[in-house]
Structures are given as structure tokens and as C-alpha cells.
Coordinates of C-alpha atoms in Angstrom, one line a residue:
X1 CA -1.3 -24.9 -58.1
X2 CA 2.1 -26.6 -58.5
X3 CA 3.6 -29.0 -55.5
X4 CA 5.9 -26.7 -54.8
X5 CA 3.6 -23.8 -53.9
X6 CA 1.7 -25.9 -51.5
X7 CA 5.1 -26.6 -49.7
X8 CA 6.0 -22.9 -49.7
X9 CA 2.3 -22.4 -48.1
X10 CA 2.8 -25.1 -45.5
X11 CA 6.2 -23.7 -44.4
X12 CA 4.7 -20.0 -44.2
X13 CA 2.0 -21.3 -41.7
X14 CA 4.6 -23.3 -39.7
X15 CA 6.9 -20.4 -39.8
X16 CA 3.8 -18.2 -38.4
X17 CA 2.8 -21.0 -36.2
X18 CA 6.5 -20.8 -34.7
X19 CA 6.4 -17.0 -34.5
X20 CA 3.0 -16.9 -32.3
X21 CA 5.0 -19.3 -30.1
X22 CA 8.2 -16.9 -29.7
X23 CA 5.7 -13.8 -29.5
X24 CA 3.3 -15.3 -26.9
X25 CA 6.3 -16.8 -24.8
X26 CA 8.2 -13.5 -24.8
X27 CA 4.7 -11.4 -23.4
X28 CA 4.1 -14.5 -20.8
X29 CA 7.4 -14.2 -19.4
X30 CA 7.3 -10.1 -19.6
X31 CA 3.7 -10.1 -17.6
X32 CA 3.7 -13.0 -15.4
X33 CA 3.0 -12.5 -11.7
X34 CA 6.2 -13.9 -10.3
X35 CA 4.3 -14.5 -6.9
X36 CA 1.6 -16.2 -8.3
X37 CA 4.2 -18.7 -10.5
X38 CA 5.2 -19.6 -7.3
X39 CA 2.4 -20.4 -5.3
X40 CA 2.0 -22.8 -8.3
X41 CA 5.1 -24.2 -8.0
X42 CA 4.6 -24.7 -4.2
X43 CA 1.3 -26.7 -5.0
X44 CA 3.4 -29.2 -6.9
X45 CA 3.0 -27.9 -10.7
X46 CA 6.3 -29.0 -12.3
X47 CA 6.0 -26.7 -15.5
X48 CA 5.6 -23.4 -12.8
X49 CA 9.5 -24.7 -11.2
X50 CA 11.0 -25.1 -14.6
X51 CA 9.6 -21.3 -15.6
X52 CA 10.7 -20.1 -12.3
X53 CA 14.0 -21.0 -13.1
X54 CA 13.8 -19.3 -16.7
X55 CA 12.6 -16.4 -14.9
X56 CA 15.8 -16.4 -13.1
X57 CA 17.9 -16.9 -15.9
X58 CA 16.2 -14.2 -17.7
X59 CA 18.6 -12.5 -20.0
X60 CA 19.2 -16.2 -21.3
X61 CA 15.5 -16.8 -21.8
X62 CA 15.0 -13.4 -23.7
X63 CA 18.0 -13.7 -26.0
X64 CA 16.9 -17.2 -26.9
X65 CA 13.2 -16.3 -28.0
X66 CA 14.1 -13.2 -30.1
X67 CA 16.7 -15.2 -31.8
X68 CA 13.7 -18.0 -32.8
X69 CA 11.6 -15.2 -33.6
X70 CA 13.8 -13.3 -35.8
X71 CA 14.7 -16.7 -37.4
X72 CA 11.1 -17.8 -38.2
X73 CA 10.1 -14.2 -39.5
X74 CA 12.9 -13.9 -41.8
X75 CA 12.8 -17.8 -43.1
X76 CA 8.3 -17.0 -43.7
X77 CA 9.3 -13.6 -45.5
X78 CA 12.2 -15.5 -47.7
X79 CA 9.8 -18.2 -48.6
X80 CA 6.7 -16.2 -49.1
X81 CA 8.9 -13.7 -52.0
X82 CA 9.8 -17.2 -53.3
X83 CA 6.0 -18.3 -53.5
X84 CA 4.6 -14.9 -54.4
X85 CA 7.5 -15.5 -57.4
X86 CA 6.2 -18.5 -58.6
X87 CA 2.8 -17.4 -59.2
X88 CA 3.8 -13.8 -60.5
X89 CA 6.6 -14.9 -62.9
X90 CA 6.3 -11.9 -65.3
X91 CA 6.6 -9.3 -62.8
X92 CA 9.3 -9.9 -60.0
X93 CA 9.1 -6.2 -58.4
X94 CA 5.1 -6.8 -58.0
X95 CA 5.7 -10.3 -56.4
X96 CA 8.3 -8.7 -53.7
X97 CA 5.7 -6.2 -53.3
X98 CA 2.4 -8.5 -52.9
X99 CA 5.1 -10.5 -50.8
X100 CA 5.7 -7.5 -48.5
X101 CA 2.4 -6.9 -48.1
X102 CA 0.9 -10.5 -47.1
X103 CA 3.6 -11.8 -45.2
X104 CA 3.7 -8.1 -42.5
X105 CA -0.2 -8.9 -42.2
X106 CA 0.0 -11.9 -41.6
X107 CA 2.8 -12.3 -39.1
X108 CA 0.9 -8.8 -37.7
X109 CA -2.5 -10.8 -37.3
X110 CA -1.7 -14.2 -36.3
X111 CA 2.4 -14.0 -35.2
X112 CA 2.3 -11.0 -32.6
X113 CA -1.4 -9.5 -32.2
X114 CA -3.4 -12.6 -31.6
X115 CA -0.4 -14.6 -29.4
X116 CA 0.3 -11.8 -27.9
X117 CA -2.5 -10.6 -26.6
X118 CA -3.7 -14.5 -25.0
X119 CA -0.7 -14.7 -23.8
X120 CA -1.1 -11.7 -21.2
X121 CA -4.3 -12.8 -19.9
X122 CA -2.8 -16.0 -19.3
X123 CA 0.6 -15.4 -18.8
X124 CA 1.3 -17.6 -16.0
X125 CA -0.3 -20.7 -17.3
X126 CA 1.2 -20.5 -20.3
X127 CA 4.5 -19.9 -19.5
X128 CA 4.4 -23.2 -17.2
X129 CA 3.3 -25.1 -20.5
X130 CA 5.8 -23.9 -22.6
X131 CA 8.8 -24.2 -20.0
X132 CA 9.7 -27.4 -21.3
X133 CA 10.3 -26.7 -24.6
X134 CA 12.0 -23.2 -24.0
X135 CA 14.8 -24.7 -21.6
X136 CA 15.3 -27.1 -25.1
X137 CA 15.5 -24.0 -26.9
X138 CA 17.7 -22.5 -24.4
X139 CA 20.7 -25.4 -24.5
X140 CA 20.2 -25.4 -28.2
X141 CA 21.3 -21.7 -28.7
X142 CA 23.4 -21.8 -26.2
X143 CA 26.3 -20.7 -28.3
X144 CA 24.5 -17.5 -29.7
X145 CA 23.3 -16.5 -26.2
X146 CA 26.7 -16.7 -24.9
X147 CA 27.7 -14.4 -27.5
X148 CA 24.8 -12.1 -27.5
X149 CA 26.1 -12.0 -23.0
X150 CA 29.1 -10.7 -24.3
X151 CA 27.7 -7.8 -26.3
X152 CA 25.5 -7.2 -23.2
X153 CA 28.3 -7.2 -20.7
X154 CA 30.1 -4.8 -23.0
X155 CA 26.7 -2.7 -23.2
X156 CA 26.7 -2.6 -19.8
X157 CA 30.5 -0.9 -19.3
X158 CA 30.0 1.7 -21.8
X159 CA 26.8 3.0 -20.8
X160 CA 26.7 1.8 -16.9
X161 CA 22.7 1.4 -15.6
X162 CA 22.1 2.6 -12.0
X163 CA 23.1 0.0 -9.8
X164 CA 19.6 0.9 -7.8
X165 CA 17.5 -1.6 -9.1
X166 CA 15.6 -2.1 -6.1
X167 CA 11.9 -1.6 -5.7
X168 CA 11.5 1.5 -3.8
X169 CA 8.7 2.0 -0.8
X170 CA 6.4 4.5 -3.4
X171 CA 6.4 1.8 -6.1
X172 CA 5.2 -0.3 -3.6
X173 CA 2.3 1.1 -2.7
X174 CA 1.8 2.0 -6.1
X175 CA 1.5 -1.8 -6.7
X176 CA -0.9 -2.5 -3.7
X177 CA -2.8 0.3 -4.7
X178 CA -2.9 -0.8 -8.3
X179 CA -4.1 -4.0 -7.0
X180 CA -7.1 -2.9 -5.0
X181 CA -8.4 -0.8 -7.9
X182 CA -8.2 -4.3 -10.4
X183 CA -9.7 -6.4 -7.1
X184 CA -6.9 -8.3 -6.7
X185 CA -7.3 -7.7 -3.1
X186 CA -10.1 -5.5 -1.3
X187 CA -10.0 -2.1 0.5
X188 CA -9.3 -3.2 3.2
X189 CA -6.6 -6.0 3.0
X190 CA -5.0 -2.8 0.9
X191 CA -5.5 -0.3 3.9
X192 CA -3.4 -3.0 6.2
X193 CA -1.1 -3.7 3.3
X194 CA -0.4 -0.1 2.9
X195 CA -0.2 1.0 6.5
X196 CA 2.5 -1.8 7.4
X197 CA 4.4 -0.5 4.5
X198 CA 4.4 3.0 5.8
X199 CA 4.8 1.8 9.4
X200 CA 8.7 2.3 9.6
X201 CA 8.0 5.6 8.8
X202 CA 6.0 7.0 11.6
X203 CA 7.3 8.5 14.6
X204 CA 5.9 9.1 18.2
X205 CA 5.1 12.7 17.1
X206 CA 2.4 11.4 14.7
X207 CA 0.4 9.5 17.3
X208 CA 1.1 10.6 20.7
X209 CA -1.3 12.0 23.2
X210 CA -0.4 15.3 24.1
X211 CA 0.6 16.6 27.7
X212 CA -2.7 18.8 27.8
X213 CA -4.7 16.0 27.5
X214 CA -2.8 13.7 29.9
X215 CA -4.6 12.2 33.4
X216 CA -1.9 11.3 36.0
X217 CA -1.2 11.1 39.5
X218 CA 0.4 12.5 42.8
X219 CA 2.1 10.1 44.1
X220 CA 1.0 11.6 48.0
X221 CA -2.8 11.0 46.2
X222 CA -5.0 9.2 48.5
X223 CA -6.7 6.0 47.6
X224 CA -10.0 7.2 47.6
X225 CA -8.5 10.1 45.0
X226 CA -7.1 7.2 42.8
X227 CA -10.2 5.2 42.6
X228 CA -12.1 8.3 41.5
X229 CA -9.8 8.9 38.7
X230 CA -9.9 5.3 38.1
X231 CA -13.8 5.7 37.9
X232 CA -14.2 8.9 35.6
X233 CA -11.6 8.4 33.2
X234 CA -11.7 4.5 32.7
X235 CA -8.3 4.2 32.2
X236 CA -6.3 1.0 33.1
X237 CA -2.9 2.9 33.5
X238 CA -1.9 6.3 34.9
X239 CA 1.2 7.7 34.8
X240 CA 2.5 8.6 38.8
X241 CA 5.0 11.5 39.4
X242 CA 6.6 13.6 41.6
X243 CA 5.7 17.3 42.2
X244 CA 4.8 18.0 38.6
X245 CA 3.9 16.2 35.6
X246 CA 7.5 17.0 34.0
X247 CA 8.6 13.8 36.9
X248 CA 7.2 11.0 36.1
X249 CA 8.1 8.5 38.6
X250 CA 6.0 5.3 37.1
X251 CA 2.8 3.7 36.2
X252 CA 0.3 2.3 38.0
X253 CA -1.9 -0.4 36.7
X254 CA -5.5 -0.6 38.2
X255 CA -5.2 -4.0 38.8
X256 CA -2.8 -3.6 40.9
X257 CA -4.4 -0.9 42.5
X258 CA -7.8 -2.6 43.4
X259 CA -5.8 -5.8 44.7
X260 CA -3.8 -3.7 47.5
X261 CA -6.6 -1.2 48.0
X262 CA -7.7 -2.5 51.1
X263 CA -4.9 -2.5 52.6
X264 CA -4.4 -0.9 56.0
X265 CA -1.1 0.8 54.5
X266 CA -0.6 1.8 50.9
X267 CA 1.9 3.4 49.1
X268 CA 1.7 4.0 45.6
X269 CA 5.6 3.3 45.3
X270 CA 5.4 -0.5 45.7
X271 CA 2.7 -1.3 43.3
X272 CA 3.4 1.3 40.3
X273 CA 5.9 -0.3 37.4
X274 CA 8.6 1.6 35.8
X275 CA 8.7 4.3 33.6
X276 CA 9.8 3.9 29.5
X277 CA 10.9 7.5 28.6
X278 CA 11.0 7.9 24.4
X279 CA 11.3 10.9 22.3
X280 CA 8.6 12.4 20.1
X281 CA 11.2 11.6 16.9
X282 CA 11.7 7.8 18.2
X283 CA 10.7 5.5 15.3
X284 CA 7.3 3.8 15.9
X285 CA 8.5 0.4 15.0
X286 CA 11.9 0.2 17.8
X287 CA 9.0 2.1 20.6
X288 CA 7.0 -1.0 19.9
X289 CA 9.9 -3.5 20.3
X290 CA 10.9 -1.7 23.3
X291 CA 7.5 -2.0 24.8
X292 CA 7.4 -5.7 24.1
X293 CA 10.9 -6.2 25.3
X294 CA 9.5 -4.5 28.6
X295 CA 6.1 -6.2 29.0
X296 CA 4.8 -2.2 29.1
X297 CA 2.1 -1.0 27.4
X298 CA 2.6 2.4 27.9
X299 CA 5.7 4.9 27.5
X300 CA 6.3 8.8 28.5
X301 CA 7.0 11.3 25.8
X302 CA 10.2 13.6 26.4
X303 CA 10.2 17.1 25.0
X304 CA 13.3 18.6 24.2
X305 CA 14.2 19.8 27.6
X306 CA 13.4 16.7 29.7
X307 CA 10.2 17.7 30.3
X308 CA 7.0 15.7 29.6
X309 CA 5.5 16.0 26.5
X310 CA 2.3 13.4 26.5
X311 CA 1.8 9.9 26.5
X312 CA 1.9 7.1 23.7
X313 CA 0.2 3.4 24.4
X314 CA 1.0 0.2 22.6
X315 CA -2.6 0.1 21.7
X316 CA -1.8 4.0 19.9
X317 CA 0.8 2.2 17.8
X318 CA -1.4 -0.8 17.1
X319 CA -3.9 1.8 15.7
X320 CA -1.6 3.4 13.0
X321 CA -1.9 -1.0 11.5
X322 CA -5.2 -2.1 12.0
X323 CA -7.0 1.1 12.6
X324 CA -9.0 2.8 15.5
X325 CA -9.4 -0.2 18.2
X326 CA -12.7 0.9 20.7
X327 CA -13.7 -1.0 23.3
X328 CA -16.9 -0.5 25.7
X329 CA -15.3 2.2 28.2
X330 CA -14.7 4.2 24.7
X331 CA -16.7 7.6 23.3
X332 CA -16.3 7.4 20.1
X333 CA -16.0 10.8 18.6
X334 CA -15.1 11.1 14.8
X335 CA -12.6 13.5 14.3
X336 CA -14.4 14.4 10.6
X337 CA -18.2 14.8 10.1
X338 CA -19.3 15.1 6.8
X339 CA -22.4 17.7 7.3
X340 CA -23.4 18.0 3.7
X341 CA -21.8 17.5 0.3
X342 CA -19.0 20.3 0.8
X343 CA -19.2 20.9 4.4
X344 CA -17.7 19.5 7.3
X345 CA -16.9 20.2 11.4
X346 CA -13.7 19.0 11.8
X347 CA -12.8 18.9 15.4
X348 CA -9.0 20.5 16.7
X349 CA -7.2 17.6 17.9
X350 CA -7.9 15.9 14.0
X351 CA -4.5 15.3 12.5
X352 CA -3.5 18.0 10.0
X353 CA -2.4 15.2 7.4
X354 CA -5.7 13.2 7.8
X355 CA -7.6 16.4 6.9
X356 CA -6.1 17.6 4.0
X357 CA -6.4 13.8 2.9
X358 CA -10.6 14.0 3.3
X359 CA -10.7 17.8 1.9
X360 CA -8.5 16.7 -1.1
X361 CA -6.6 19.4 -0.7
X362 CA -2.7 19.4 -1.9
X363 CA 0.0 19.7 0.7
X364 CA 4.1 19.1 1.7
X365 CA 4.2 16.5 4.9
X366 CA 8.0 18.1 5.6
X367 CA 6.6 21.7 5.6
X368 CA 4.2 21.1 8.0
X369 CA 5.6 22.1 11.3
X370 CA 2.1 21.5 13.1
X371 CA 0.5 18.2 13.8
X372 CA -2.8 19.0 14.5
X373 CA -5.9 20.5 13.3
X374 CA -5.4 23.0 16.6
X375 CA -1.9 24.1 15.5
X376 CA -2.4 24.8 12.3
X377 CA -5.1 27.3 13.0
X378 CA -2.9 28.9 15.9
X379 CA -0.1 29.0 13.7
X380 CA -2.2 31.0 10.4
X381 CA -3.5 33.5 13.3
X382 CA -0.5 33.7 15.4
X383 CA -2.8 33.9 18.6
X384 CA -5.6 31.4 19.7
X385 CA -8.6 32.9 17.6
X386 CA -12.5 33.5 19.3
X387 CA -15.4 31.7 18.3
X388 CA -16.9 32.9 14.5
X389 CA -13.2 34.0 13.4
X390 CA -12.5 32.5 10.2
X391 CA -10.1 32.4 7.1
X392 CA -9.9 31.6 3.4
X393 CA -7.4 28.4 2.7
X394 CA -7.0 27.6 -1.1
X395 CA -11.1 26.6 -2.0
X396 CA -11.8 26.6 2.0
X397 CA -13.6 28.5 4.1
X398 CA -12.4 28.0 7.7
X399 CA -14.4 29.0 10.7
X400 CA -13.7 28.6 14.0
X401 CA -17.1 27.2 15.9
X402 CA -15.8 26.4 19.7
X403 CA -12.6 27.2 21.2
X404 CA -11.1 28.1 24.8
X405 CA -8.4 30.2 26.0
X406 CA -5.9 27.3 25.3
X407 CA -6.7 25.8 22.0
X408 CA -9.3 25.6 19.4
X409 CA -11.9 22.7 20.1
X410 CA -13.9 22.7 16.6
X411 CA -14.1 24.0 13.5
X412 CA -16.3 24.5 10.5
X413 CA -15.0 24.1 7.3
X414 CA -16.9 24.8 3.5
X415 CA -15.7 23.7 0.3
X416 CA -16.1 26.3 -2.2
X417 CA -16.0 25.1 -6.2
X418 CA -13.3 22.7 -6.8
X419 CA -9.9 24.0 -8.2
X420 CA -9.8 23.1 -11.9
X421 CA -6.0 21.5 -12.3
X422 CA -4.2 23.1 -15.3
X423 CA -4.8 20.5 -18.1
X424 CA -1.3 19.6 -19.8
X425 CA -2.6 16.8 -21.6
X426 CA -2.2 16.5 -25.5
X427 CA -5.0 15.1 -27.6
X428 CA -3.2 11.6 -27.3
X429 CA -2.9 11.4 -23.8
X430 CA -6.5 12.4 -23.9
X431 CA -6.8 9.4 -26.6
X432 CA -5.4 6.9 -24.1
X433 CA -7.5 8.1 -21.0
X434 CA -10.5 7.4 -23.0
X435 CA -9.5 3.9 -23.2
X436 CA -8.1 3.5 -19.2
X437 CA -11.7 5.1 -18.5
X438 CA -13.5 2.5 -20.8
X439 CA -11.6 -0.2 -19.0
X440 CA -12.2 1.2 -15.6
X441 CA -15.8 1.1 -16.3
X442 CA -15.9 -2.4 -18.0
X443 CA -14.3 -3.3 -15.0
X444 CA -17.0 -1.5 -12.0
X445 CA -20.0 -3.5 -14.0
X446 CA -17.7 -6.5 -14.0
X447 CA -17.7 -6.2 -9.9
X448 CA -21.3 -5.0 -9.7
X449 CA -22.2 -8.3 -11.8
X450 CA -19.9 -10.8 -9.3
X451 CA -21.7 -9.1 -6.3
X452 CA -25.3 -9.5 -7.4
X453 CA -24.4 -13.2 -8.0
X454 CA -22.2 -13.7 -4.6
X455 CA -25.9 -12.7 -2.9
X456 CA -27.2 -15.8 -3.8
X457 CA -25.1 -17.6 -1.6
X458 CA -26.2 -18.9 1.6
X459 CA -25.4 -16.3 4.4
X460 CA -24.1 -19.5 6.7
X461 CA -21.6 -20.2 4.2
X462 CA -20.5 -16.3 3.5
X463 CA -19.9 -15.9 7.4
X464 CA -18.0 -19.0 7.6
X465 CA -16.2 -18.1 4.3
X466 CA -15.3 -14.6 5.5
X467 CA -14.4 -15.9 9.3
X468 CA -12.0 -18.4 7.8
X469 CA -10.4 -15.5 5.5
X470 CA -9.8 -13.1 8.0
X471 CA -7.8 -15.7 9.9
X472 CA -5.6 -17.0 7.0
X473 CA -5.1 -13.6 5.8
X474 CA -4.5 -11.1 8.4
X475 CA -1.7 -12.4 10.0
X476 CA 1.0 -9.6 11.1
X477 CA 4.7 -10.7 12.1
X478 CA 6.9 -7.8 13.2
X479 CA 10.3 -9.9 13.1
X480 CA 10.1 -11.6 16.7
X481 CA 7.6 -9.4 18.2
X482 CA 4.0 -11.1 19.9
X483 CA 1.7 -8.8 21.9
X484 CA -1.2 -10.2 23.7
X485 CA -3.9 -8.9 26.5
X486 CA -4.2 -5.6 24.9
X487 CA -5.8 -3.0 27.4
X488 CA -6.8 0.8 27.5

């Protein structure tokens, strides 16, 4: 082989040396987890700042690597027809050919398969290496990028992208659930994740204890009357009013209560605090600031003539963020019992939401004009329904097991065979599923694999480990809000 045909080989594997670079940096910089780039950055690593700041000059950065890459492709393809030439002088349309050929597998195999596909499982590591020499690459085709912004600005007039570029509240959740399904974080972090996100959402009407199921006070009761209540309910507040419940005057604490109780004259007036009125539409998030701003813990639900409609607690809101809170005064009654593989006794107070959730069944949040397990029953009869009466809802049978003259108490419910969903799929969306499936699967014996090796770690040092997390990690801020001493 002549000198010359070594050289041409040398520059083709420089050229597709060069080209793994350009396709490895542009999948990097496409894939990179821009939070975790910075926590780098934050820990010192000077290659993560110098790729932040590529990451924020983007369009810069992208321009610049597909001009290297189309340069490098085009300069291996020239030179390989050239070698391919040399070799095959008596046939010049079979050396283009054979050219053709070797140069697409190649750059295929080693110039965008290979680069490309290390380069997303390491995306953020390698973009910190390489951020050096791509800011080079950047000031040295700086001309050509400046050209190639004004063919983009121009792009952008004629054909004008929504504006909206925002990340909505569904994407993300998307994200955190996405996240919890890969193990980036666990259920649970995700639960808290997800129910902050939806937080600002949620209004009194969602959480609120109704007016049926509210214990107040006279305020002519007697002390001896107070302390029973006090006694049998185990509540720390009642709400006091004024000839009927739609008057609530104010709320009395039972520690202040018990620390005037003995004496020789008492009126409920002096001790009880003052009343927070909200709306069952007031936004969960400013009834929570307004609590805190009032050192309350407990505000009175207005209907929409005045009149009372329940109760909410700052202990109700906390709920909707960390979950149910019990404490030792506390039945705990689950609102959902699982009886058997498709039966269930659901009981009437149950959100409607939360049930449809657990039965899988499909429904419209802004159709539902009920909030409750209770209502919705009521409002398919159109009169409170006897005990054994029961109904057919999509694959559901619904039967009512204990109810009063008031509202239904319980209910029984049996899932019948599932629905089967039309199937619109084609036979290469069914293609593609086969491969998520594969991957979900890879990825359960993966976690089954990390758990039975995490058990061979000392229990001491798991407790400590997990202690230590759940401080660091569960931190909530509301803007400026704090709440301490939560009580019933």
C-alpha cells in the first residue's frame, strides 16, 4: 500500500474520531439533567460552570457542533472516494460506490451509534469534560454562528413559535412521575412532590368537614356541659355560637377552658378567640396564610347564604401535603377496604375523586357536582336510598349496606370484568411497547437486585441513614409561612 493511502486512512479515522466527538457532545448537551450539572457546579467542578454557561447560550453551542460535524463528515467522505480511487483505478463508478458504502458504515458505527449512545448515559459528565474545548470551538466559528442567528431570527418572523414556552403544571408531574417509575426518587418523596404541585389547586370544598358532622357549642352551655363535650369528642377546639350553628360567635380552645374552669364565674365570652370565616371556593394555599397570619388553627366554612357550612382545620390542610396526620385521641377508620380482589366497602363520607382513583375507573373532576361518596349516590337515586338498594356504574356494582334517613353511611361495591380499552395501536406502536416493556422489566430486576444487597447492611446504620434523609429531604417552605404546635 502506497504512502499516500496510509495518509488518506489516517485522516478517515481522525475525521471519524472528530465526528464521535461532535455526535456525543450534541446528545450530552440534548439529555443532560440541567439540575444535576448544577449541583456539580455548586460542589466546585469547573468543567460543570463552563457547560452551564453553554447550556445557556444554547443556540450558539448547537450551531457550532453541527457545523464541525457536517465539516468532518464531508472532509472523511471526500477523502475516503479519493482513497477508494487509488486502489480501484480501472473502475471509478465502483470506487464512489465501495466509497459510499464504507464511509456511511462507518461514520454510522463508530461517528453517531457508538458516541451517541455513551454519551446519554453519561451526558452530564461528559459534557463537563468537553466544555473546554467546545467554548474554543465556539469563538472559533463565531462568524458562521452569527450568520446561521440571522437565518434563525428570520425563521423565527416568518413562522412565529408560541411565545408559551413555559413548563406547564401537567408536564410537571409528568416529570416527577417519570422519575419515581426510573427511581430517581421513591414513592413517597414523589407523593409529597406531587401533592405540593397540586396544592394551589385545591379549595376548601375539597377538604372541609361538613356542617352535619360538626360538634359546637351554646354559648349559655354550662361548664360541666363543655367538659363533657370536651371528654367524648377529644377535640381541642369547638366552635361557640349564638342561637344556631349558622352564628358562630368564636372558638374556644380547651386549654383555655380547663385554666378558668374553676372559676366561681365563667363566661364563655372572655376565654373563646375569634372567628376566621372563608368560603368553600377560597384557595387552600391563601386559607393557610390567613391562618398563620392569625395564629388560628381553625376557620368556619360560609355557604352561600351566610350560613354555616362546616369546619376546616390547619391540620385538614396539612393533610392534603404530607397525608392523613393521627394522633392518639384518633379512630382511624379507612375510608376504602379492600375485601377481596374486586370487592370493596367504601364508606359515604370517602371522597368521590379518591374512589374513582382506587376503582380505576375514568371520570371528569369539573362534571362532578358532588364531593362525596354520599352525594354521588343521592344524586344517581334522586332520594336517600334504603339499605340492599343498589345500581350498575360502568363495570360496578353498587350496593348500599348501611344508611340513615339523612345520608348513606356505607357501601358495597364489586368489580365486574375489566373494560377492555379500544386498542388504536398499529403494529409499530406495538413494536416500540415491546421494547418500553423490556426495559421496564430490566429495570424491576435491576431494583429487586439493589434491595437484596441493601439488606446486608447493618440495620443501625439503615436507621441512621434513613433519619438523616428524611431531615435533609423533606423540608417544605410555603414562601414565609412556619406553623408549629399542631393540635386536633
Amino acid at each position: 500500500m502506497s504512502p499516500q493511502c496510509i495518509a488518506y486512512i489516517i485522516g478517515i479515522i481522525v475525521l471519524t474520531a472528530l465526528s464521535a466527538f461532535f455526535s456525543a457532545s450534541e446528545t450530552a448537551y440534548n439529555s443532560l439533567n440541567k439540575i444535576k450539572l448544577k449541583n456539580r457546579a455548586n460542589e466546585g467542578s469547573k468543567g460543570a460552570k463552563k457547560a452551564l454557561l453553554l447550556v445557556d447560550n444554547y443556540d450558539k453551542l448547537i450551531t457550532t457542533i453541527l457545523i464541525g460535524n457536517n465539516i468532518v463528515n464531508i472532509a472523511a467522505a471526500t477523502i475516503a472516494t479519493l482513497l477508494f480511487t487509488e486502489i480501484i483505478k480501472s473502475n471509478a463508478d465502483l470506487a464512489a460506490t465501495v466509497s459510499t458504502i464504507v464511509v456511511t458504515v462507518i461514520t454510522l458505527i463508530f461517528g453517531e451509534i457508538t458516541p451517541k449512545s455513551i454519551a446519554k448515559e453519561f451526558a452530564e459528565s461528559f459534557a463537563a469534560r468537553v466544555a473546554t474545548i467546545l467554548q474554543i470551538l465556539c469563538l472559533i466559528f463565531t462568524p458562521f454562528t452569527w450568520l446561521f442567528s440571522l437565518w434563525q431570527k428570520l425563521m423565527i418572523k416568518i413562522f412565529k413559535p408560541n411565545a408559551n414556552a413555559g413548563m406547564s403544571e401537567a408536564e410537571l408531574i409528568t416529570m416527577v412521575d417519570e422519575a419515581t417509575t426510573e427511581g430517581g426518587i421513591d414513592k413517597d418523596e414523589g407523593e409529597l412532590i406531587r401533592s405540593a404541585i397540586e396544592f394551589n389547586e385545591l379549595t376548601v370544598k375539597d377538604i372541609f368537614t361538613p356542617r352535619v358532622d360538626v360538634i359546637a357549642v351554646d354559648v349559655d352551655a354550662k361548664k360541666d356541659e363543655l367538659r363533657d363535650l370536651f371528654l367524648e369528642n377529644g377535640f381541642s377546639r369547638l366552635p361557640v355560637y349564638e342561637e344556631d350553628i349558622d352564628n358562630v360567635i368564636g372558638i374556644l380552645h380547651e386549654k383555655d377552658f380547663y385554666k378558668n374552669y374553676f372559676k366561681k364565674e365563667f363566661d364563655i365570652k372572655k376565654y373563646m378567640t375569634q372567628t376566621i370565616w372563608v368560603t368553600l371556593n377560597s384557595n387552600l394555599s391563601s386559607v393557610l396564610k390567613m391562618l398563620q397570619k392569625s395564629k388560628a388553627h381553625m376557620a368556619v366554612v360560609l355557604d352561600e347564604y351566610g350560613g354555616t357550612a362546616g369546619i376546616v382545620t390547619l391540620e385538614d390542610i396539612l393533610e392534603e401535603l404530607v397525608g392523613e396526620i393521627w394522633d392518639e385521641h384518633d379512630e382511624i377508620i379507612e375510608d376504602i377496604v379492600k375485601l377481596s380482589e374486586n370487592e370493596y366497602q367504601i364508606t359515604g363520607g370517602c371522597n368521590i375523586e379518591d374512589m374513582f382513583d382506587a376503582l380505576g375507573q375514568k371520570y371528569d373532576s369539573d362534571e362532578l357536582e358532588v364531593t362525596t361518596v354520599s352525594g354521588w349516590i343521592v344524586d344517581h337515586f334522586g332520594y336517600i336510598p334504603n339499605i340492599d338498594e343498589q345500581f350498575d356504574y360502568n363495570n360496578l356494582t353498587i350496593k348500599v349496606i348501611d344508611a340513615d334517613p339523612k345520608k348513606v353511611e356505607k357501601i358495597y361495591v364489586k368489580e365486574l370484568a375489566k373494560i377492555e380499552e379500544e386498542d388504536d395501536g398499529t403494529f409499530i406502536d406495538k413494536f416500540f411497547m415491546k421494547d418500553n416493556d423490556d426495559k421496564e422489566e430490566e429495570n424491576k430486576k435491576a431494583e429487586k437486585l439493589f434491595h437484596k444487597e441493601d439488606k446486608s447492611i447493618d440495620n443501625n446504620d439503615k436507621v441512621a441513614e434513613t433519619t438523616e434523609k428524611v431531615v435533609d429531604d423533606t423540608k417544605i417552605e410555603f414562601d414565609d409561612i412556619e406553623i408549629n404546635n399542631i393540635e386536633k
